[in-house]
C-alpha positions as protocol buffer text, in pm:
chain_id: "A"
residue {
  index: 1
  type: UNK
  ca { x: 9244 y: 15262 z: 11182 }
}
residue {
  index: 2
  type: UNK
  ca { x: 9004 y: 15212 z: 11446 }
}
residue {
  index: 3
  type: UNK
  ca { x: 8746 y: 15500 z: 11324 }
}
residue {
  index: 4
  type: UNK
  ca { x: 8768 y: 15228 z: 10961 }
}
residue {
  index: 5
  type: UNK
  ca { x: 8735 y: 14890 z: 11219 }
}
residue {
  index: 6
  type: UNK
  ca { x: 8438 y: 15039 z: 11362 }
}
residue {
  index: 7
  type: UNK
  ca { x: 8227 y: 15134 z: 11020 }
}
residue {
  index: 8
  type: UNK
  ca { x: 8317 y: 14767 z: 10868 }
}
residue {
  index: 9
  type: UNK
  ca { x: 8197 y: 14592 z: 11185 }
}
residue {
  index: 10
  type: UNK
  ca { x: 7861 y: 14774 z: 11141 }
}
residue {
  index: 11
  type: UNK
  ca { x: 7859 y: 14689 z: 10751 }
}
residue {
  index: 12
  type: UNK
  ca { x: 7918 y: 14389 z: 10827 }
}
residue {
  index: 13
  type: UNK
  ca { x: 7627 y: 14308 z: 11062 }
}
residue {
  index: 14
  type: UNK
  ca { x: 7454 y: 14483 z: 10780 }
}
residue {
  index: 15
  type: UNK
  ca { x: 7509 y: 14249 z: 10553 }
}
residue {
  index: 16
  type: UNK
  ca { x: 7501 y: 13923 z: 10807 }
}
residue {
  index: 17
  type: UNK
  ca { x: 7126 y: 14038 z: 10874 }
}
residue {
  index: 18
  type: UNK
  ca { x: 7051 y: 14042 z: 10489 }
}
residue {
  index: 19
  type: UNK
  ca { x: 7222 y: 13749 z: 10422 }
}
residue {
  index: 20
  type: UNK
  ca { x: 7060 y: 13592 z: 10702 }
}
residue {
  index: 21
  type: UNK
  ca { x: 6728 y: 13458 z: 10579 }
}
residue {
  index: 22
  type: UNK
  ca { x: 6913 y: 13304 z: 10260 }
}
residue {
  index: 23
  type: UNK
  ca { x: 7096 y: 13086 z: 10512 }
}
residue {
  index: 24
  type: UNK
  ca { x: 6844 y: 13002 z: 10730 }
}
residue {
  index: 25
  type: UNK
  ca { x: 6613 y: 12893 z: 10428 }
}
residue {
  index: 26
  type: UNK
  ca { x: 6912 y: 12676 z: 10263 }
}
residue {
  index: 27
  type: UNK
  ca { x: 6992 y: 12506 z: 10632 }
}
residue {
  index: 28
  type: UNK
  ca { x: 6607 y: 12502 z: 10700 }
}
residue {
  index: 29
  type: UNK
  ca { x: 6554 y: 12270 z: 10383 }
}
residue {
  index: 30
  type: UNK
  ca { x: 6849 y: 12053 z: 10429 }
}
residue {
  index: 31
  type: UNK
  ca { x: 6778 y: 11975 z: 10839 }
}
residue {
  index: 32
  type: UNK
  ca { x: 6359 y: 11991 z: 10781 }
}
residue {
  index: 33
  type: UNK
  ca { x: 6258 y: 11865 z: 10466 }
}
residue {
  index: 34
  type: UNK
  ca { x: 6544 y: 11656 z: 10331 }
}
residue {
  index: 35
  type: UNK
  ca { x: 6626 y: 11555 z: 10661 }
}
residue {
  index: 36
  type: UNK
  ca { x: 6967 y: 11508 z: 10616 }
}
residue {
  index: 37
  type: UNK
  ca { x: 7285 y: 11686 z: 10760 }
}
residue {
  index: 38
  type: UNK
  ca { x: 7520 y: 11927 z: 10576 }
}
residue {
  index: 39
  type: UNK
  ca { x: 7749 y: 11728 z: 10403 }
}
residue {
  index: 40
  type: UNK
  ca { x: 8040 y: 11957 z: 10492 }
}
residue {
  index: 41
  type: UNK
  ca { x: 7930 y: 12167 z: 10781 }
}
residue {
  index: 42
  type: UNK
  ca { x: 8286 y: 12345 z: 10856 }
}
residue {
  index: 43
  type: UNK
  ca { x: 8347 y: 12435 z: 10489 }
}
residue {
  index: 44
  type: UNK
  ca { x: 7943 y: 12554 z: 10420 }
}
residue {
  index: 45
  type: UNK
  ca { x: 8040 y: 12808 z: 10722 }
}
residue {
  index: 46
  type: UNK
  ca { x: 8383 y: 12934 z: 10588 }
}
residue {
  index: 47
  type: UNK
  ca { x: 8188 y: 12988 z: 10253 }
}
residue {
  index: 48
  type: UNK
  ca { x: 7979 y: 13192 z: 10404 }
}
residue {
  index: 49
  type: UNK
  ca { x: 8155 y: 13357 z: 10643 }
}
residue {
  index: 50
  type: UNK
  ca { x: 8399 y: 13441 z: 10313 }
}
residue {
  index: 51
  type: UNK
  ca { x: 8047 y: 13541 z: 10117 }
}
residue {
  index: 52
  type: UNK
  ca { x: 7956 y: 13803 z: 10402 }
}
residue {
  index: 53
  type: UNK
  ca { x: 8347 y: 13930 z: 10419 }
}
residue {
  index: 54
  type: UNK
  ca { x: 8328 y: 14018 z: 10035 }
}
residue {
  index: 55
  type: UNK
  ca { x: 7993 y: 14143 z: 9996 }
}
residue {
  index: 56
  type: UNK
  ca { x: 8098 y: 14356 z: 10283 }
}
residue {
  index: 57
  type: UNK
  ca { x: 8417 y: 14482 z: 10146 }
}
residue {
  index: 58
  type: UNK
  ca { x: 8199 y: 14509 z: 9765 }
}
residue {
  index: 59
  type: UNK
  ca { x: 7967 y: 14781 z: 9895 }
}
residue {
  index: 60
  type: UNK
  ca { x: 8197 y: 14949 z: 10073 }
}
residue {
  index: 61
  type: UNK
  ca { x: 8402 y: 15026 z: 9799 }
}
residue {
  index: 62
  type: UNK
  ca { x: 8089 y: 15069 z: 9590 }
}
residue {
  index: 63
  type: UNK
  ca { x: 8036 y: 15392 z: 9858 }
}
residue {
  index: 64
  type: UNK
  ca { x: 8385 y: 15503 z: 9824 }
}
residue {
  index: 65
  type: UNK
  ca { x: 8437 y: 15459 z: 9466 }
}
residue {
  index: 66
  type: UNK
  ca { x: 8192 y: 15400 z: 9176 }
}
residue {
  index: 67
  type: UNK
  ca { x: 7945 y: 15550 z: 9291 }
}
residue {
  index: 68
  type: UNK
  ca { x: 8155 y: 15903 z: 9361 }
}
residue {
  index: 69
  type: UNK
  ca { x: 8349 y: 15784 z: 9052 }
}
residue {
  index: 70
  type: UNK
  ca { x: 8026 y: 15813 z: 8827 }
}
residue {
  index: 71
  type: UNK
  ca { x: 7874 y: 16095 z: 8953 }
}
residue {
  index: 72
  type: UNK
  ca { x: 8220 y: 16293 z: 8912 }
}
residue {
  index: 73
  type: UNK
  ca { x: 8195 y: 16182 z: 8569 }
}
residue {
  index: 74
  type: UNK
  ca { x: 7834 y: 16325 z: 8458 }
}
residue {
  index: 75
  type: UNK
  ca { x: 7938 y: 16650 z: 8626 }
}
residue {
  index: 76
  type: UNK
  ca { x: 8263 y: 16691 z: 8491 }
}
residue {
  index: 77
  type: UNK
  ca { x: 8102 y: 16628 z: 8125 }
}
residue {
  index: 78
  type: UNK
  ca { x: 7804 y: 16844 z: 8187 }
}
residue {
  index: 79
  type: UNK
  ca { x: 7994 y: 17127 z: 8307 }
}
residue {
  index: 80
  type: UNK
  ca { x: 7868 y: 17430 z: 8126 }
}
residue {
  index: 81
  type: UNK
  ca { x: 8268 y: 17533 z: 8052 }
}
residue {
  index: 82
  type: UNK
  ca { x: 8309 y: 17190 z: 7941 }
}
residue {
  index: 83
  type: UNK
  ca { x: 8049 y: 17222 z: 7669 }
}
residue {
  index: 84
  type: UNK
  ca { x: 8097 y: 17597 z: 7601 }
}
residue {
  index: 85
  type: UNK
  ca { x: 7783 y: 17666 z: 7698 }
}
residue {
  index: 86
  type: UNK
  ca { x: 7664 y: 17963 z: 7963 }
}
residue {
  index: 87
  type: UNK
  ca { x: 7616 y: 17867 z: 8270 }
}
residue {
  index: 88
  type: UNK
  ca { x: 7350 y: 18060 z: 8358 }
}
residue {
  index: 89
  type: UNK
  ca { x: 7214 y: 17923 z: 8031 }
}
residue {
  index: 90
  type: UNK
  ca { x: 6861 y: 17689 z: 8148 }
}
residue {
  index: 91
  type: UNK
  ca { x: 6799 y: 17572 z: 7758 }
}
residue {
  index: 92
  type: UNK
  ca { x: 6857 y: 17196 z: 7687 }
}
residue {
  index: 93
  type: UNK
  ca { x: 7046 y: 17105 z: 7332 }
}
residue {
  index: 94
  type: UNK
  ca { x: 7068 y: 16771 z: 7320 }
}
residue {
  index: 95
  type: UNK
  ca { x: 7351 y: 16747 z: 7042 }
}
residue {
  index: 96
  type: UNK
  ca { x: 7613 y: 16949 z: 7291 }
}
residue {
  index: 97
  type: UNK
  ca { x: 7619 y: 16612 z: 7512 }
}
residue {
  index: 98
  type: UNK
  ca { x: 7761 y: 16384 z: 7259 }
}
residue {
  index: 99
  type: UNK
  ca { x: 8046 y: 16314 z: 7490 }
}
residue {
  index: 100
  type: UNK
  ca { x: 7831 y: 16168 z: 7740 }
}
residue {
  index: 101
  type: UNK
  ca { x: 7686 y: 15994 z: 7475 }
}
residue {
  index: 102
  type: UNK
  ca { x: 8012 y: 15829 z: 7409 }
}
residue {
  index: 103
  type: UNK
  ca { x: 8120 y: 15813 z: 7778 }
}
residue {
  index: 104
  type: UNK
  ca { x: 7782 y: 15638 z: 7823 }
}
residue {
  index: 105
  type: UNK
  ca { x: 7869 y: 15372 z: 7507 }
}
residue {
  index: 106
  type: UNK
  ca { x: 8226 y: 15302 z: 7691 }
}
residue {
  index: 107
  type: UNK
  ca { x: 8056 y: 15234 z: 8017 }
}
residue {
  index: 108
  type: UNK
  ca { x: 7812 y: 15011 z: 7877 }
}
residue {
  index: 109
  type: UNK
  ca { x: 8023 y: 14789 z: 7674 }
}
residue {
  index: 110
  type: UNK
  ca { x: 8327 y: 14810 z: 7896 }
}
residue {
  index: 111
  type: UNK
  ca { x: 8134 y: 14695 z: 8223 }
}
residue {
  index: 112
  type: UNK
  ca { x: 7912 y: 14454 z: 8021 }
}
residue {
  index: 113
  type: UNK
  ca { x: 8182 y: 14260 z: 7903 }
}
residue {
  index: 114
  type: UNK
  ca { x: 8401 y: 14277 z: 8236 }
}
residue {
  index: 115
  type: UNK
  ca { x: 8023 y: 14123 z: 8417 }
}
residue {
  index: 116
  type: UNK
  ca { x: 8133 y: 13826 z: 8553 }
}
residue {
  index: 117
  type: UNK
  ca { x: 7761 y: 13683 z: 8570 }
}
residue {
  index: 118
  type: UNK
  ca { x: 7744 y: 13686 z: 8198 }
}
residue {
  index: 119
  type: UNK
  ca { x: 8066 y: 13520 z: 8125 }
}
residue {
  index: 120
  type: UNK
  ca { x: 7972 y: 13247 z: 8350 }
}
residue {
  index: 121
  type: UNK
  ca { x: 7630 y: 13245 z: 8097 }
}
residue {
  index: 122
  type: UNK
  ca { x: 7837 y: 13268 z: 7825 }
}
residue {
  index: 123
  type: UNK
  ca { x: 8060 y: 12967 z: 7901 }
}
residue {
  index: 124
  type: UNK
  ca { x: 7757 y: 12774 z: 8006 }
}
residue {
  index: 125
  type: UNK
  ca { x: 7601 y: 12847 z: 7678 }
}
residue {
  index: 126
  type: UNK
  ca { x: 7926 y: 12785 z: 7484 }
}
residue {
  index: 127
  type: UNK
  ca { x: 7978 y: 12421 z: 7579 }
}
residue {
  index: 128
  type: UNK
  ca { x: 7596 y: 12321 z: 7617 }
}
residue {
  index: 129
  type: UNK
  ca { x: 7610 y: 12439 z: 7201 }
}
residue {
  index: 130
  type: UNK
  ca { x: 7909 y: 12227 z: 7130 }
}
residue {
  index: 131
  type: UNK
  ca { x: 8090 y: 12563 z: 7060 }
}
residue {
  index: 132
  type: UNK
  ca { x: 7792 y: 12699 z: 6775 }
}
residue {
  index: 133
  type: UNK
  ca { x: 7713 y: 12952 z: 7034 }
}
residue {
  index: 134
  type: UNK
  ca { x: 8067 y: 13115 z: 7099 }
}
residue {
  index: 135
  type: UNK
  ca { x: 8125 y: 13292 z: 7453 }
}
residue {
  index: 136
  type: UNK
  ca { x: 8313 y: 13617 z: 7314 }
}
residue {
  index: 137
  type: UNK
  ca { x: 8089 y: 13660 z: 7114 }
}
residue {
  index: 138
  type: UNK
  ca { x: 7730 y: 13659 z: 7279 }
}
residue {
  index: 139
  type: UNK
  ca { x: 7948 y: 13873 z: 7525 }
}
residue {
  index: 140
  type: UNK
  ca { x: 8065 y: 14131 z: 7244 }
}
residue {
  index: 141
  type: UNK
  ca { x: 7657 y: 14126 z: 7131 }
}
residue {
  index: 142
  type: UNK
  ca { x: 7517 y: 14171 z: 7460 }
}
residue {
  index: 143
  type: UNK
  ca { x: 7767 y: 14450 z: 7538 }
}
residue {
  index: 144
  type: UNK
  ca { x: 7696 y: 14628 z: 7219 }
}
residue {
  index: 145
  type: UNK
  ca { x: 7360 y: 14632 z: 7285 }
}
residue {
  index: 146
  type: UNK
  ca { x: 7381 y: 14732 z: 7658 }
}
residue {
  index: 147
  type: UNK
  ca { x: 7576 y: 14990 z: 7492 }
}
residue {
  index: 148
  type: UNK
  ca { x: 7318 y: 15152 z: 7296 }
}
residue {
  index: 149
  type: UNK
  ca { x: 7048 y: 15129 z: 7581 }
}
residue {
  index: 150
  type: UNK
  ca { x: 7237 y: 15295 z: 7823 }
}
residue {
  index: 151
  type: UNK
  ca { x: 7334 y: 15563 z: 7530 }
}
residue {
  index: 152
  type: UNK
  ca { x: 6961 y: 15608 z: 7446 }
}
residue {
  index: 153
  type: UNK
  ca { x: 6875 y: 15639 z: 7826 }
}
residue {
  index: 154
  type: UNK
  ca { x: 7101 y: 15877 z: 7875 }
}
residue {
  index: 155
  type: UNK
  ca { x: 6972 y: 16099 z: 7560 }
}
residue {
  index: 156
  type: UNK
  ca { x: 6628 y: 16021 z: 7762 }
}
residue {
  index: 157
  type: UNK
  ca { x: 6755 y: 16199 z: 8026 }
}
residue {
  index: 158
  type: UNK
  ca { x: 6892 y: 16472 z: 7817 }
}
residue {
  index: 159
  type: UNK
  ca { x: 6588 y: 16537 z: 7592 }
}
residue {
  index: 160
  type: UNK
  ca { x: 6352 y: 16513 z: 7928 }
}
residue {
  index: 161
  type: UNK
  ca { x: 6146 y: 16254 z: 7724 }
}
residue {
  index: 162
  type: UNK
  ca { x: 5860 y: 16008 z: 7913 }
}
residue {
  index: 163
  type: UNK
  ca { x: 6038 y: 15643 z: 8043 }
}
residue {
  index: 164
  type: UNK
  ca { x: 5733 y: 15482 z: 7959 }
}
residue {
  index: 165
  type: UNK
  ca { x: 5708 y: 15552 z: 7585 }
}
residue {
  index: 166
  type: UNK
  ca { x: 6071 y: 15448 z: 7522 }
}
residue {
  index: 167
  type: UNK
  ca { x: 6058 y: 15085 z: 7731 }
}
residue {
  index: 168
  type: UNK
  ca { x: 5710 y: 15021 z: 7616 }
}
residue {
  index: 169
  type: UNK
  ca { x: 5824 y: 15095 z: 7187 }
}
residue {
  index: 170
  type: UNK
  ca { x: 6177 y: 14834 z: 7328 }
}
residue {
  index: 171
  type: UNK
  ca { x: 5939 y: 14574 z: 7478 }
}
residue {
  index: 172
  type: UNK
  ca { x: 5708 y: 14609 z: 7152 }
}
residue {
  index: 173
  type: UNK
  ca { x: 6055 y: 14539 z: 6957 }
}
residue {
  index: 174
  type: UNK
  ca { x: 6174 y: 14244 z: 7203 }
}
residue {
  index: 175
  type: UNK
  ca { x: 5833 y: 14093 z: 7131 }
}
residue {
  index: 176
  type: UNK
  ca { x: 5848 y: 14085 z: 6766 }
}
residue {
  index: 177
  type: UNK
  ca { x: 6165 y: 13941 z: 6735 }
}
residue {
  index: 178
  type: UNK
  ca { x: 6148 y: 13679 z: 6986 }
}
residue {
  index: 179
  type: UNK
  ca { x: 5832 y: 13554 z: 6799 }
}
residue {
  index: 180
  type: UNK
  ca { x: 6072 y: 13516 z: 6448 }
}
residue {
  index: 181
  type: UNK
  ca { x: 6408 y: 13441 z: 6605 }
}
residue {
  index: 182
  type: UNK
  ca { x: 6533 y: 13087 z: 6647 }
}
residue {
  index: 183
  type: UNK
  ca { x: 6373 y: 12892 z: 6926 }
}
residue {
  index: 184
  type: UNK
  ca { x: 6676 y: 12762 z: 7077 }
}
residue {
  index: 185
  type: UNK
  ca { x: 6845 y: 13127 z: 7153 }
}
residue {
  index: 186
  type: UNK
  ca { x: 6537 y: 13297 z: 7288 }
}
residue {
  index: 187
  type: UNK
  ca { x: 6557 y: 13208 z: 7637 }
}
residue {
  index: 188
  type: UNK
  ca { x: 6961 y: 13263 z: 7680 }
}
residue {
  index: 189
  type: UNK
  ca { x: 6866 y: 13589 z: 7532 }
}
residue {
  index: 190
  type: UNK
  ca { x: 6604 y: 13672 z: 7805 }
}
residue {
  index: 191
  type: UNK
  ca { x: 6893 y: 13556 z: 8052 }
}
residue {
  index: 192
  type: UNK
  ca { x: 7155 y: 13743 z: 7891 }
}
residue {
  index: 193
  type: UNK
  ca { x: 6910 y: 14081 z: 7953 }
}
residue {
  index: 194
  type: UNK
  ca { x: 6921 y: 13995 z: 8326 }
}
residue {
  index: 195
  type: UNK
  ca { x: 7291 y: 13927 z: 8395 }
}
residue {
  index: 196
  type: UNK
  ca { x: 7393 y: 14176 z: 8262 }
}
residue {
  index: 197
  type: UNK
  ca { x: 7272 y: 14410 z: 8527 }
}
residue {
  index: 198
  type: UNK
  ca { x: 7514 y: 14230 z: 8784 }
}
residue {
  index: 199
  type: UNK
  ca { x: 7738 y: 14373 z: 9041 }
}
residue {
  index: 200
  type: UNK
  ca { x: 8018 y: 14561 z: 8782 }
}
residue {
  index: 201
  type: UNK
  ca { x: 7732 y: 14774 z: 8549 }
}
residue {
  index: 202
  type: UNK
  ca { x: 7469 y: 14837 z: 8812 }
}
residue {
  index: 203
  type: UNK
  ca { x: 7736 y: 15064 z: 9051 }
}
residue {
  index: 204
  type: UNK
  ca { x: 7819 y: 15258 z: 8753 }
}
residue {
  index: 205
  type: UNK
  ca { x: 7552 y: 15364 z: 8566 }
}
residue {
  index: 206
  type: UNK
  ca { x: 7269 y: 15382 z: 8840 }
}
residue {
  index: 207
  type: UNK
  ca { x: 7592 y: 15652 z: 8979 }
}
residue {
  index: 208
  type: UNK
  ca { x: 7568 y: 15795 z: 8616 }
}
residue {
  index: 209
  type: UNK
  ca { x: 7205 y: 15849 z: 8567 }
}
residue {
  index: 210
  type: UNK
  ca { x: 7179 y: 15996 z: 8915 }
}
residue {
  index: 211
  type: UNK
  ca { x: 7454 y: 16249 z: 8843 }
}
residue {
  index: 212
  type: UNK
  ca { x: 7395 y: 16346 z: 8492 }
}
residue {
  index: 213
  type: UNK
  ca { x: 7010 y: 16410 z: 8614 }
}
residue {
  index: 214
  type: UNK
  ca { x: 7170 y: 16599 z: 8920 }
}
residue {
  index: 215
  type: UNK
  ca { x: 7359 y: 16827 z: 8639 }
}
residue {
  index: 216
  type: UNK
  ca { x: 7108 y: 16901 z: 8322 }
}
residue {
  index: 217
  type: UNK
  ca { x: 6894 y: 17192 z: 8413 }
}
residue {
  index: 218
  type: UNK
  ca { x: 6521 y: 17106 z: 8486 }
}
residue {
  index: 219
  type: UNK
  ca { x: 6611 y: 16741 z: 8535 }
}
residue {
  index: 220
  type: UNK
  ca { x: 6477 y: 16561 z: 8872 }
}
residue {
  index: 221
  type: UNK
  ca { x: 6716 y: 16338 z: 9047 }
}
residue {
  index: 222
  type: UNK
  ca { x: 6453 y: 16079 z: 9143 }
}
residue {
  index: 223
  type: UNK
  ca { x: 6212 y: 16111 z: 8838 }
}
residue {
  index: 224
  type: UNK
  ca { x: 6494 y: 16080 z: 8553 }
}
residue {
  index: 225
  type: UNK
  ca { x: 6802 y: 15943 z: 8734 }
}
residue {
  index: 226
  type: UNK
  ca { x: 6688 y: 15604 z: 8752 }
}
residue {
  index: 227
  type: UNK
  ca { x: 6574 y: 15334 z: 8416 }
}
residue {
  index: 228
  type: UNK
  ca { x: 6889 y: 15291 z: 8287 }
}
residue {
  index: 229
  type: UNK
  ca { x: 6907 y: 14991 z: 8440 }
}
residue {
  index: 230
  type: UNK
  ca { x: 6580 y: 14844 z: 8246 }
}
residue {
  index: 231
  type: UNK
  ca { x: 6773 y: 15017 z: 7912 }
}
residue {
  index: 232
  type: UNK
  ca { x: 7011 y: 14791 z: 7944 }
}
residue {
  index: 233
  type: UNK
  ca { x: 6800 y: 14502 z: 8037 }
}
residue {
  index: 234
  type: UNK
  ca { x: 6604 y: 14548 z: 7727 }
}
residue {
  index: 235
  type: UNK
  ca { x: 6875 y: 14608 z: 7479 }
}
residue {
  index: 236
  type: UNK
  ca { x: 7077 y: 14307 z: 7609 }
}
residue {
  index: 237
  type: UNK
  ca { x: 6758 y: 14096 z: 7505 }
}
residue {
  index: 238
  type: UNK
  ca { x: 6744 y: 14227 z: 7177 }
}
residue {
  index: 239
  type: UNK
  ca { x: 7105 y: 14238 z: 7094 }
}
residue {
  index: 240
  type: UNK
  ca { x: 7137 y: 13874 z: 7150 }
}
residue {
  index: 241
  type: UNK
  ca { x: 6825 y: 13794 z: 6964 }
}
residue {
  index: 242
  type: UNK
  ca { x: 6964 y: 14040 z: 6644 }
}
residue {
  index: 243
  type: UNK
  ca { x: 7266 y: 13852 z: 6664 }
}
residue {
  index: 244
  type: UNK
  ca { x: 7080 y: 13488 z: 6607 }
}
residue {
  index: 245
  type: UNK
  ca { x: 6915 y: 13625 z: 6325 }
}
residue {
  index: 246
  type: UNK
  ca { x: 7187 y: 13764 z: 6133 }
}
residue {
  index: 247
  type: UNK
  ca { x: 7371 y: 13458 z: 6195 }
}
residue {
  index: 248
  type: UNK
  ca { x: 7095 y: 13251 z: 6140 }
}
residue {
  index: 249
  type: UNK
  ca { x: 7014 y: 13486 z: 5779 }
}
residue {
  index: 250
  type: UNK
  ca { x: 7393 y: 13381 z: 5724 }
}
residue {
  index: 251
  type: UNK
  ca { x: 7380 y: 13019 z: 5771 }
}
residue {
  index: 252
  type: UNK
  ca { x: 7053 y: 13023 z: 5548 }
}
residue {
  index: 253
  type: UNK
  ca { x: 7288 y: 13262 z: 5268 }
}
residue {
  index: 254
  type: UNK
  ca { x: 7573 y: 12996 z: 5295 }
}
residue {
  index: 255
  type: UNK
  ca { x: 7397 y: 12718 z: 5234 }
}
residue {
  index: 256
  type: UNK
  ca { x: 7135 y: 12845 z: 4969 }
}
residue {
  index: 257
  type: UNK
  ca { x: 7502 y: 12958 z: 4788 }
}
residue {
  index: 258
  type: UNK
  ca { x: 7699 y: 12586 z: 4807 }
}
């Protein structure tokens, strides 16, 4: 117990050091630029303490559970005995890793659907649009996009493809879609790409990428283990733009049929 408390205290001090600049900027602008005292100083202080404790517990949980879990799943799914290949085989046949692709898609979909940041954006989008944009529909569209993006990223790690080919191709698709998508949805689509890569998605996806690159023969964890987050963000944008374009086409079809 004492050892854990010492460990937690060290993590808490590290979190304080990281959050201190944010607190200094907010309080500095309030007192020196706006020149008004804090409206509720005790509540503000209590809020900062809660944030510090919460972040400390969260980071500790990542180290203890999510990072090891992601790496463990990647190791187990790529084990030679699970894939049914020879243990000393150095050749990589991408078709053998179909369970890895399925796991990546499921992780991408489920973590994104549970992402608090995406939930907040989706609720605001539904509120402001007067129900035209459904919060659940937006969350499902983004989740499907992230699932597809992470699966493609895992495929890249397995095959050893160059990251920039996939990223450049995805950006070209985003640009083409942006030019033809309904204007009201463009900003929301780009924001959706950002909020997907947050507290729930990033730890598991990062651990999956590093674990996969560590176990697939011929892959380097530093060179190949990262990049899945970029796929998640890009394909979330692509999915929302596609969702808006399909909805617009269906609306035009309904109007023309009347």
